[in-house]
Coordinates of C-alpha atoms in Angstrom, one line a residue:
M1 CA 106.4 29.0 221.2
M2 CA 107.6 32.3 222.5
M3 CA 110.4 32.3 220.0
A4 CA 108.0 31.6 217.2
V5 CA 105.7 34.5 218.2
V6 CA 108.7 36.9 218.3
M7 CA 109.9 35.8 214.9
I8 CA 106.4 36.3 213.3
S9 CA 106.1 39.7 214.9
F10 CA 109.5 40.8 213.8
T11 CA 109.1 39.7 210.1
S12 CA 105.6 41.1 209.8
C13 CA 106.9 44.5 210.7
D14 CA 109.9 44.5 208.4
P15 CA 109.3 47.4 205.9
T16 CA 111.3 45.5 203.2
D17 CA 108.7 42.7 203.1
E18 CA 106.9 42.3 199.8
P19 CA 103.1 42.5 200.0
D20 CA 101.2 39.3 199.4
P21 CA 100.3 38.8 195.7
I22 CA 96.7 39.4 194.7
L23 CA 95.4 36.0 193.8
V24 CA 93.0 35.8 190.8
E25 CA 91.7 32.9 188.9
D26 CA 93.0 32.0 185.4
G27 CA 91.6 34.2 182.7
L28 CA 92.2 37.3 180.6
Y29 CA 92.4 40.6 182.3
V30 CA 92.6 44.3 181.6
R31 CA 95.1 46.2 183.7
G32 CA 96.7 49.6 183.4
A33 CA 97.3 53.1 184.8
G34 CA 94.8 54.6 182.3
T35 CA 92.0 52.7 184.0
A36 CA 90.8 52.1 187.6
L37 CA 92.6 48.8 187.4
D38 CA 96.3 49.3 188.3
S39 CA 96.5 45.7 189.5
L40 CA 94.8 42.5 188.6
S41 CA 91.2 42.5 189.8
I42 CA 88.0 40.4 189.2
N43 CA 86.5 43.6 187.9
G44 CA 89.0 43.6 185.1
Q45 CA 88.4 40.0 184.1
M46 CA 87.2 39.8 180.5
K47 CA 83.9 37.9 179.9
K48 CA 83.0 35.4 177.2
A49 CA 81.5 37.3 174.3
V50 CA 78.6 36.3 172.0
N51 CA 79.5 35.4 168.5
E52 CA 77.1 37.7 166.6
I53 CA 76.9 35.2 163.7
Y54 CA 75.3 32.5 166.0
Q55 CA 74.1 34.9 168.7
E56 CA 75.6 32.4 171.2
A57 CA 78.6 32.4 173.4
N58 CA 79.9 29.3 171.6
R59 CA 83.4 30.6 170.7
A60 CA 85.7 29.8 173.6
S61 CA 88.4 32.2 172.4
L62 CA 86.2 35.3 172.2
Y63 CA 86.2 37.8 175.1
E64 CA 84.9 41.3 175.8
L65 CA 84.9 44.0 178.5
Y66 CA 83.4 47.5 178.8
I67 CA 85.9 49.7 180.6
A68 CA 86.5 53.5 181.3
V69 CA 89.9 54.6 179.9
K70 CA 91.8 57.9 180.3
G71 CA 93.0 59.5 177.1
G72 CA 96.8 59.7 176.8
T73 CA 99.8 57.5 177.1
D74 CA 99.0 55.4 180.2
G75 CA 96.4 53.1 178.6
F76 CA 96.2 49.5 179.6
N77 CA 97.6 46.0 178.8
L78 CA 95.9 42.7 178.4
V79 CA 97.1 40.1 181.0
N80 CA 96.7 36.4 180.4
V81 CA 96.8 34.5 183.7
S82 CA 97.4 30.8 183.6
G83 CA 98.5 28.6 186.4
G84 CA 99.6 31.6 188.4
T85 CA 101.8 32.9 185.6
E86 CA 101.2 36.3 183.9
E87 CA 101.7 37.0 180.2
V88 CA 101.4 40.7 179.3
W89 CA 100.1 41.7 175.9
G90 CA 100.2 44.9 174.0
P91 CA 99.5 46.2 170.5
A92 CA 101.5 44.6 167.6
A93 CA 102.9 46.5 164.6
D94 CA 99.6 46.3 162.7
W95 CA 97.5 48.0 165.4
H96 CA 95.6 50.9 163.8
A97 CA 92.6 53.2 163.8
E98 CA 90.1 51.6 161.4
A99 CA 89.4 53.9 158.5
N100 CA 87.5 51.5 156.2
L101 CA 84.6 51.0 158.6
N102 CA 81.8 48.6 157.7
V103 CA 78.5 50.5 157.7
E104 CA 77.4 48.3 160.6
E105 CA 80.4 49.0 162.8
P106 CA 80.7 51.8 165.5
Q107 CA 81.4 55.1 163.8
N108 CA 82.9 57.1 166.7
G109 CA 86.3 55.5 167.0
L110 CA 87.4 51.9 166.3
W111 CA 90.9 50.4 166.6
K112 CA 91.9 46.9 165.4
G113 CA 94.9 44.7 165.0
S114 CA 97.1 42.0 166.4
Y115 CA 98.5 41.8 169.9
E116 CA 101.9 40.4 171.1
I117 CA 103.8 39.9 174.3
S118 CA 104.7 43.4 175.2
E119 CA 104.6 46.0 178.0
T120 CA 103.6 48.6 175.5
A121 CA 100.1 49.8 176.4
F122 CA 96.9 50.1 174.3
T123 CA 96.0 53.8 174.4
V124 CA 93.1 56.0 173.4
E125 CA 93.0 59.7 172.6
E126 CA 90.0 60.7 174.6
D127 CA 88.6 60.0 178.0
G128 CA 85.6 57.7 177.7
L129 CA 83.9 54.4 178.0
Y130 CA 85.4 51.7 175.6
H131 CA 84.5 48.3 174.5
V132 CA 87.5 46.0 174.5
V133 CA 87.2 42.8 172.4
V134 CA 89.8 39.9 172.0
D135 CA 89.9 36.7 170.1
T136 CA 92.8 34.6 171.4
E137 CA 92.5 32.0 168.6
L138 CA 92.8 34.6 165.9
G139 CA 95.3 36.7 167.9
V140 CA 93.4 39.9 167.3
A141 CA 91.7 42.6 169.3
A142 CA 89.6 45.7 168.9
I143 CA 88.7 48.8 171.0
A144 CA 85.6 50.9 170.2
K145 CA 84.5 54.1 171.8
V146 CA 81.1 53.8 173.4
E147 CA 78.4 56.5 173.1
W148 CA 75.0 55.0 173.7
G149 CA 71.8 55.8 171.9
L150 CA 68.3 54.5 171.1
I151 CA 67.2 53.1 167.8
G152 CA 64.0 51.4 166.5
G153 CA 60.5 51.9 165.3
A154 CA 59.5 53.2 168.7
T155 CA 62.0 56.0 168.6
P156 CA 61.9 59.4 166.9
G157 CA 64.5 58.4 164.3
G158 CA 62.9 55.0 163.5
W159 CA 65.4 52.4 162.4
S160 CA 67.4 54.9 160.4
D161 CA 68.7 57.4 163.0
D162 CA 69.9 57.0 166.5
T163 CA 68.5 59.1 169.4
P164 CA 71.7 59.9 171.3
L165 CA 71.9 59.7 175.1
T166 CA 74.0 62.4 176.9
E167 CA 77.2 61.2 178.6
S168 CA 77.9 62.1 182.2
A169 CA 81.2 63.6 183.4
F170 CA 84.1 61.1 182.9
D171 CA 84.8 58.8 185.9
L172 CA 86.9 55.7 186.0
N173 CA 84.4 53.8 188.1
T174 CA 81.0 54.8 186.6
I175 CA 79.7 56.6 183.5
S176 CA 76.0 57.2 182.6
F177 CA 74.3 58.0 179.4
T178 CA 70.9 59.7 179.8
I179 CA 68.0 61.4 178.2
D180 CA 65.3 63.2 180.4
E181 CA 62.4 63.2 177.9
V182 CA 61.9 61.3 174.7
T183 CA 58.6 60.1 173.1
I184 CA 58.6 56.3 172.6
G185 CA 55.9 54.8 170.5
K186 CA 54.1 51.5 170.9
E187 CA 56.6 49.7 168.9
Q188 CA 60.1 48.2 169.3
F189 CA 63.6 49.6 170.0
K190 CA 67.1 48.6 171.0
F191 CA 70.2 50.2 172.6
R192 CA 73.3 50.5 170.4
Y193 CA 76.5 52.5 170.7
S194 CA 78.2 54.8 168.3
G195 CA 75.8 54.1 165.5
G196 CA 76.9 50.5 165.0
W197 CA 75.5 47.0 165.3
K198 CA 78.6 44.9 165.5
I199 CA 82.4 44.8 165.2
F200 CA 84.0 42.6 162.5
L201 CA 87.1 40.8 163.8
D202 CA 87.4 38.3 160.9
T203 CA 85.6 37.5 157.6
I204 CA 87.2 34.1 156.9
V205 CA 86.5 31.7 159.8
D206 CA 84.2 28.9 158.5
N207 CA 81.0 28.7 160.6
C208 CA 79.5 25.7 158.6
D209 CA 76.1 26.8 157.4
K210 CA 76.4 30.4 158.8
D211 CA 78.1 33.5 157.5
K212 CA 81.9 33.3 157.6
G213 CA 83.9 35.3 160.1
V214 CA 83.8 36.4 163.7
R215 CA 81.7 39.4 164.8
V216 CA 80.8 40.9 168.2
N217 CA 77.6 42.7 169.1
T218 CA 77.6 46.5 169.9
N219 CA 73.9 46.6 170.8
F220 CA 71.7 45.4 173.6
G221 CA 68.2 44.0 173.4
G222 CA 66.1 41.6 175.4
A223 CA 64.5 43.7 178.1
V224 CA 65.5 47.1 179.7
D225 CA 66.0 45.4 183.1
A226 CA 67.7 42.3 181.6
L227 CA 69.9 43.4 178.8
V228 CA 71.2 40.8 176.3
A229 CA 74.0 41.5 173.9
G230 CA 72.4 41.3 170.4
G231 CA 69.1 40.3 172.0
D232 CA 65.6 40.5 170.6
N233 CA 64.1 43.9 170.0
I234 CA 62.5 45.5 173.1
A235 CA 58.8 46.0 172.9
N236 CA 57.1 49.1 174.3
D237 CA 53.5 48.7 175.3
E238 CA 52.5 52.4 175.8
R239 CA 53.2 55.4 173.7
A240 CA 54.4 58.1 176.1
V241 CA 57.3 60.3 177.1
Y242 CA 60.1 58.4 178.9
A243 CA 63.5 59.0 180.6
F244 CA 66.3 56.6 179.9
D245 CA 69.5 55.9 181.9
M246 CA 72.2 53.6 180.5
T247 CA 74.9 53.2 183.3
W248 CA 78.2 51.4 183.3
S249 CA 80.0 50.7 186.5
L250 CA 83.3 49.0 187.1
E251 CA 81.7 46.6 189.6
D252 CA 78.4 45.8 188.0
G253 CA 78.8 46.3 184.2
T254 CA 76.1 47.9 182.1
S255 CA 72.5 48.3 183.1
A256 CA 69.5 50.4 182.0
T257 CA 66.3 52.0 183.2
M258 CA 63.3 53.3 181.4
T259 CA 61.0 55.6 183.4
Y260 CA 57.6 56.9 182.5
V261 CA 57.5 60.8 182.5
K262 CA 54.2 61.9 181.1
E263 CA 51.7 61.3 178.3
A264 CA 52.9 62.0 174.8
E265 CA 51.3 64.7 172.7
A266 CA 48.6 63.3 170.4
L267 CA 49.8 62.5 166.9
A268 CA 48.6 64.8 164.2
Y269 CA 46.2 63.2 161.7
P270 CA 46.9 62.1 159.1
D271 CA 50.4 63.5 158.1
E272 CA 52.3 62.5 161.3
L273 CA 50.8 59.0 161.3
W274 CA 51.9 58.6 157.7
M275 CA 55.5 59.8 158.5
V276 CA 55.8 57.5 161.6
G277 CA 54.4 54.5 159.6
N278 CA 56.9 55.0 156.8
S279 CA 59.8 55.5 159.2
V280 CA 59.4 51.9 160.4
G281 CA 58.4 50.4 157.1
G282 CA 54.7 50.2 157.7
W283 CA 52.4 50.8 160.6
D284 CA 49.5 48.6 161.8
W285 CA 47.2 51.3 163.2
A286 CA 44.7 49.0 164.8
A287 CA 47.4 46.8 166.4
N288 CA 49.0 49.9 167.9
G289 CA 45.7 51.3 169.3
I290 CA 45.6 54.3 167.0
Q291 CA 42.3 55.2 165.4

């Protein structure tokens, strides 16, 4: 017993010993010096994404992750872990900045293409929050720059123009997008980033009686305190001035708050009512409590 204790003590103090490997479950991960994830971590594990065509997470090969990335050459790789074995993926020869954007795609920076087994990193030019999307059946990926805003009949720009939120100082662990005061009407709205509704990964995949292709949501609906990718429009019950905070953190993902600030200025009559009604394609004055 004494010999065993000595042996354990000696080997544990040997400076040449390799550290124990970080054990993670099978899955697809983001890892790289351009992120806060320089090793495999549960915070870097990609999540199953909703196929926008069905609005369900029914495509087993479709993954996504929001992640802060430093601009420059460090970047990150995708790491597929299976049975304790790592396979590292990087951009293939067709990886490119998308120039022919669909009108419904994010407009502030979108890269698409194939991936391959490679230590070459995926890189971005600017510090920021990014949406990383992968479909392992198609063998394609996309990266989009995320700049959150509000859109909808309840917002100043209606369903035509986003109301942008202001991005906080860059940080690899948490980034917020805020607006201190904005008048929100008694109508509906959503969060979307970079002026887009979805990313098109494919236009050929047969979805039976649905549209062809594979698409990923770039908007959140549902409820402010329970965001759902591509969810229903969020209804607002009281026209007033509100503050919004859309925060991403490495540990908790994306969450939002909507805080009442003060009463809104009364709408002018009738011109401003006419303009608001037309910006949302028609306004039911009685249903919205406006006389």
